[in-house]
Amino acid sequence: QKEVEQDPGPLSVPEGAIVSLNCTYSNSAFQYFMWYRQYSRKGPELLMYTYSSGNKEDGRFTAQVDKSSKYISLFIRDSQPSDSATYLCAMNQNTGNQFYFGTGTSLTVIP
Amino acid sequence: DTGVSQNPRHKITKRGQNVTFRCDPISEHNRLYWYRQTLGQGPEFLTYFQNEAQLEKSRLLSDRFSAERPKGSFSTLEIQRTEQGDSAMYLCASSFSKDTQYFGPGTRLTVL
């Protein structure tokens, strides 16, 4: 079993839709959670990071962490064609230095 | 641009050759990571430096791979006797805390 599971999609939505991206994990020691956006043939770009359970909002993006269910989500409101990319979740634990990534979800926002 | 930089951006080599990649992290970041990413997969951890000390290496890392970070500044990743399976994007990331990291643009390696 992989440390982090993420549905690869692809996910296709119309412009303006609310997008929900999700990851599950197996290691209860994970404490830091991140979401990255990656355009084709580019390096990942940090979108949001959070430490605790609950919600964190930044503009059109909301990150949600449920440690009891080992489940994290990224919501994108009012999605735009420029949001078309692969979204990666990542996480690590307090006692280690290795970050664990999901496989990424490919998102296309159709104008 | 004060982000993480990587050179070269692309490298094409023949099987059996040695290649070396360079990463220049964000200047105040003491943590530096190397990852490998293949198509349709997330980044796979290779190794981690804190300042000049290499503190962690993936158990999947072949002994053909070696990384250095002299003086705790830039880092190099060398692959000896390249194989076709080494073809991938090699990503470098840096940070000053363990709750996040910032990636460079990557070096795309093609082994013929």
CSV table of C-alpha atoms in Angstrom, one decimal:
chain,number,residue,atom,x,y,z
A,1,GLN,CA,0.0,0.0,0.0
A,2,LYS,CA,1.3,3.4,-0.9
A,3,GLU,CA,1.8,6.0,1.8
A,4,VAL,CA,-0.4,8.5,-0.1
A,5,GLU,CA,-3.3,7.7,-2.5
A,6,GLN,CA,-4.6,10.2,-5.0
A,7,ASP,CA,-7.1,9.6,-7.8
A,8,PRO,CA,-5.2,10.5,-11.0
A,9,GLY,CA,-8.3,11.6,-12.9
A,10,PRO,CA,-8.4,13.1,-15.4
A,11,LEU,CA,-11.0,15.5,-14.1
A,12,SER,CA,-12.8,17.8,-16.5
A,13,VAL,CA,-15.1,20.7,-15.4
A,14,PRO,CA,-16.7,23.7,-16.9
A,15,GLU,CA,-15.4,27.2,-16.1
A,16,GLY,CA,-16.8,28.5,-12.9
A,17,ALA,CA,-17.4,25.1,-11.3
A,18,ILE,CA,-16.2,24.1,-7.8
A,19,VAL,CA,-13.5,21.5,-8.0
A,20,SER,CA,-12.8,19.0,-5.2
A,21,LEU,CA,-9.4,17.2,-5.1
A,22,ASN,CA,-8.7,14.6,-2.5
A,23,CYS,CA,-5.9,12.4,-1.0
A,24,THR,CA,-5.9,9.7,1.6
A,25,TYR,CA,-3.0,8.5,3.6
A,26,SER,CA,-2.1,5.6,5.8
A,27,ASN,CA,0.5,7.0,8.2
A,28,SER,CA,-1.1,8.6,11.2
A,29,ALA,CA,2.2,10.3,12.0
A,30,PHE,CA,1.8,12.7,9.1
A,31,GLN,CA,1.4,16.2,10.4
A,32,TYR,CA,2.3,18.6,7.6
A,33,PHE,CA,0.1,18.7,4.5
A,34,MET,CA,0.7,20.6,1.2
A,35,TRP,CA,-0.9,21.1,-2.1
A,36,TYR,CA,1.1,21.8,-5.3
A,37,ARG,CA,0.1,22.7,-8.8
A,38,GLN,CA,2.2,21.5,-11.6
A,39,TYR,CA,1.9,22.6,-15.2
A,40,SER,CA,3.2,20.3,-18.0
A,41,ARG,CA,7.0,20.0,-18.0
A,42,LYS,CA,7.4,22.4,-15.1
A,43,GLY,CA,8.4,22.1,-11.4
A,44,PRO,CA,5.6,21.9,-8.8
A,45,GLU,CA,4.4,25.2,-7.4
A,46,LEU,CA,3.3,25.4,-3.8
A,47,LEU,CA,-0.4,26.4,-3.4
A,48,MET,CA,-1.1,25.8,0.2
A,49,TYR,CA,0.2,24.2,3.3
A,50,THR,CA,-1.3,23.4,6.7
A,51,TYR,CA,-0.3,21.7,9.9
A,52,SER,CA,-3.5,21.0,11.8
A,53,SER,CA,-7.0,19.5,11.1
A,54,GLY,CA,-9.6,21.9,9.8
A,55,ASN,CA,-9.8,24.4,7.0
A,56,LYS,CA,-7.4,26.9,5.6
A,57,GLU,CA,-8.6,29.4,2.9
A,58,ASP,CA,-6.5,31.4,0.5
A,59,GLY,CA,-8.5,33.3,-2.2
A,60,ARG,CA,-10.3,30.7,-4.4
A,61,PHE,CA,-8.5,27.8,-2.7
A,62,THR,CA,-9.5,26.0,0.5
A,63,ALA,CA,-7.4,23.2,2.0
A,64,GLN,CA,-9.2,20.8,4.4
A,65,VAL,CA,-7.5,18.2,6.6
A,66,ASP,CA,-9.3,15.5,8.5
A,67,LYS,CA,-6.7,13.6,10.5
A,68,SER,CA,-9.2,11.2,12.1
A,69,SER,CA,-10.1,9.9,8.6
A,70,LYS,CA,-6.6,10.4,7.2
A,71,TYR,CA,-8.1,12.4,4.4
A,72,ILE,CA,-7.2,15.8,2.9
A,73,SER,CA,-9.0,17.9,0.3
A,74,LEU,CA,-8.4,20.9,-1.9
A,75,PHE,CA,-11.4,22.9,-3.1
A,76,ILE,CA,-11.1,25.4,-6.0
A,77,ARG,CA,-14.0,27.9,-6.3
A,78,ASP,CA,-14.9,29.7,-9.5
A,79,SER,CA,-12.4,27.5,-11.5
A,80,GLN,CA,-10.6,29.1,-14.4
A,81,PRO,CA,-9.0,27.7,-17.6
A,82,SER,CA,-5.7,28.8,-16.1
A,83,ASP,CA,-6.3,26.3,-13.2
A,84,SER,CA,-5.9,23.5,-15.7
A,85,ALA,CA,-2.9,21.5,-14.4
A,86,THR,CA,-1.9,18.5,-12.3
A,87,TYR,CA,-2.5,18.9,-8.6
A,88,LEU,CA,-0.2,17.1,-6.2
A,89,CYS,CA,-0.8,16.5,-2.5
A,90,ALA,CA,2.2,16.0,-0.2
A,91,MET,CA,2.8,15.3,3.4
A,92,ASN,CA,5.4,14.5,6.0
A,93,GLN,CA,5.8,13.8,9.7
A,94,ASN,CA,7.4,15.7,12.4
A,95,THR,CA,10.2,13.2,13.0
A,96,GLY,CA,11.3,12.7,9.4
A,97,ASN,CA,12.6,14.7,6.5
A,98,GLN,CA,11.1,12.8,3.6
A,99,PHE,CA,8.0,14.2,1.9
A,100,TYR,CA,5.5,11.8,0.4
A,101,PHE,CA,3.6,12.8,-2.7
A,102,GLY,CA,0.4,11.5,-4.3
A,103,THR,CA,0.5,10.6,-8.0
A,104,GLY,CA,-1.3,13.9,-8.9
A,105,THR,CA,-4.8,14.6,-10.3
A,106,SER,CA,-5.0,16.0,-13.8
A,107,LEU,CA,-7.6,18.8,-14.0
A,108,THR,CA,-8.9,20.5,-17.1
A,109,VAL,CA,-11.2,23.5,-16.9
A,110,ILE,CA,-13.2,24.0,-20.0
A,111,PRO,CA,-14.0,27.6,-21.1
B,1,ASP,CA,14.5,35.7,-9.8
B,2,THR,CA,15.2,34.5,-6.3
B,3,GLY,CA,13.6,31.1,-6.6
B,4,VAL,CA,15.3,27.7,-6.9
B,5,SER,CA,17.3,27.3,-10.1
B,6,GLN,CA,18.4,24.1,-11.8
B,7,ASN,CA,20.9,23.5,-14.6
B,8,PRO,CA,20.8,22.2,-17.2
B,9,ARG,CA,17.1,22.3,-18.0
B,10,HIS,CA,17.5,19.4,-20.4
B,11,LYS,CA,20.1,16.7,-20.8
B,12,ILE,CA,20.3,14.0,-23.5
B,13,THR,CA,23.0,11.4,-23.0
B,14,LYS,CA,23.9,8.0,-24.2
B,15,ARG,CA,23.6,4.9,-22.0
B,16,GLY,CA,26.7,4.4,-19.9
B,17,GLN,CA,27.7,8.0,-19.7
B,18,ASN,CA,27.9,10.0,-16.5
B,19,VAL,CA,25.8,13.1,-15.9
B,20,THR,CA,25.8,15.9,-13.3
B,21,PHE,CA,23.0,18.3,-12.4
B,22,ARG,CA,23.2,21.4,-10.3
B,23,CYS,CA,20.7,23.0,-8.0
B,24,ASP,CA,20.9,26.5,-6.5
B,25,PRO,CA,18.4,26.8,-3.6
B,26,ILE,CA,16.8,29.9,-2.3
B,27,SER,CA,19.7,31.7,-0.4
B,28,GLU,CA,18.4,31.5,3.1
B,29,HIS,CA,17.1,27.9,2.9
B,30,ASN,CA,19.2,25.4,4.8
B,31,ARG,CA,17.2,22.3,3.7
B,32,LEU,CA,17.7,20.9,0.2
B,33,TYR,CA,15.9,17.9,-1.4
B,34,TRP,CA,16.3,16.0,-4.6
B,35,TYR,CA,13.4,14.1,-6.2
B,36,ARG,CA,12.9,12.1,-9.4
B,37,GLN,CA,9.6,12.3,-11.2
B,38,THR,CA,8.4,10.1,-14.1
B,39,LEU,CA,5.3,10.7,-16.3
B,40,GLY,CA,2.1,10.3,-14.5
B,41,GLN,CA,3.7,10.0,-11.1
B,42,GLY,CA,4.4,12.3,-8.2
B,43,PRO,CA,7.9,13.3,-7.2
B,44,GLU,CA,9.8,10.4,-5.6
B,45,PHE,CA,12.2,11.4,-2.8
B,46,LEU,CA,15.9,10.7,-3.4
B,47,THR,CA,17.9,12.5,-0.8
B,48,TYR,CA,17.9,15.4,1.8
B,49,PHE,CA,20.6,17.8,3.0
B,50,GLN,CA,20.5,20.0,6.0
B,51,ASN,CA,23.3,22.6,5.3
B,52,GLU,CA,26.2,20.5,4.0
B,53,ALA,CA,25.2,17.3,5.7
B,54,GLN,CA,23.4,14.6,3.8
B,55,LEU,CA,21.0,13.3,6.4
B,56,GLU,CA,18.7,11.1,4.5
B,57,LYS,CA,18.8,8.9,1.4
B,58,SER,CA,16.0,6.8,-0.1
B,59,ARG,CA,16.7,3.1,0.2
B,60,LEU,CA,15.7,3.0,-3.4
B,61,LEU,CA,18.6,5.2,-4.4
B,62,SER,CA,21.1,3.2,-6.5
B,63,ASP,CA,24.8,3.5,-5.6
B,64,ARG,CA,25.2,5.0,-9.1
B,65,PHE,CA,23.6,8.1,-7.7
B,66,SER,CA,25.6,10.5,-5.5
B,67,ALA,CA,24.8,14.0,-4.3
B,68,GLU,CA,26.8,16.7,-2.6
B,69,ARG,CA,26.2,20.0,-1.1
B,70,PRO,CA,29.6,21.6,-0.4
B,71,LYS,CA,29.5,24.5,2.0
B,72,GLY,CA,25.8,24.2,2.4
B,73,SER,CA,25.0,26.3,-0.7
B,74,PHE,CA,24.4,24.7,-4.2
B,75,SER,CA,24.1,21.0,-4.6
B,76,THR,CA,25.0,18.6,-7.4
B,77,LEU,CA,23.5,15.2,-8.3
B,78,GLU,CA,25.6,12.8,-10.3
B,79,ILE,CA,24.4,9.7,-12.0
B,80,GLN,CA,27.1,7.3,-13.1
B,81,ARG,CA,26.8,4.8,-15.9
B,82,THR,CA,23.3,6.0,-16.9
B,83,GLU,CA,20.6,3.5,-17.8
B,84,GLN,CA,17.5,4.1,-19.9
B,85,GLY,CA,15.4,3.7,-16.7
B,86,ASP,CA,17.1,6.8,-15.3
B,87,SER,CA,15.2,8.9,-17.9
B,88,ALA,CA,13.0,11.2,-15.8
B,89,MET,CA,12.6,14.8,-14.5
B,90,TYR,CA,15.0,15.5,-11.6
B,91,LEU,CA,13.6,18.1,-9.2
B,92,CYS,CA,15.4,20.0,-6.5
B,93,ALA,CA,13.5,21.7,-3.7
B,94,SER,CA,14.6,23.9,-0.7
B,95,SER,CA,13.1,25.2,2.5
B,96,PHE,CA,13.9,26.6,5.9
B,97,SER,CA,11.3,24.6,7.8
B,98,LYS,CA,9.8,21.2,7.5
B,99,ASP,CA,6.2,22.2,6.8
B,100,THR,CA,6.8,23.1,3.2
B,101,GLN,CA,9.3,23.2,0.3
B,102,TYR,CA,9.8,25.2,-2.9
B,103,PHE,CA,10.7,23.5,-6.1
B,104,GLY,CA,12.9,24.4,-9.0
B,105,PRO,CA,12.0,24.0,-12.7
B,106,GLY,CA,13.6,20.6,-12.9
B,107,THR,CA,16.2,18.9,-15.2
B,108,ARG,CA,14.7,16.6,-17.8
B,109,LEU,CA,17.1,13.7,-18.5
B,110,THR,CA,16.8,11.5,-21.5
B,111,VAL,CA,19.0,8.4,-21.8
B,112,LEU,CA,19.3,7.0,-25.3
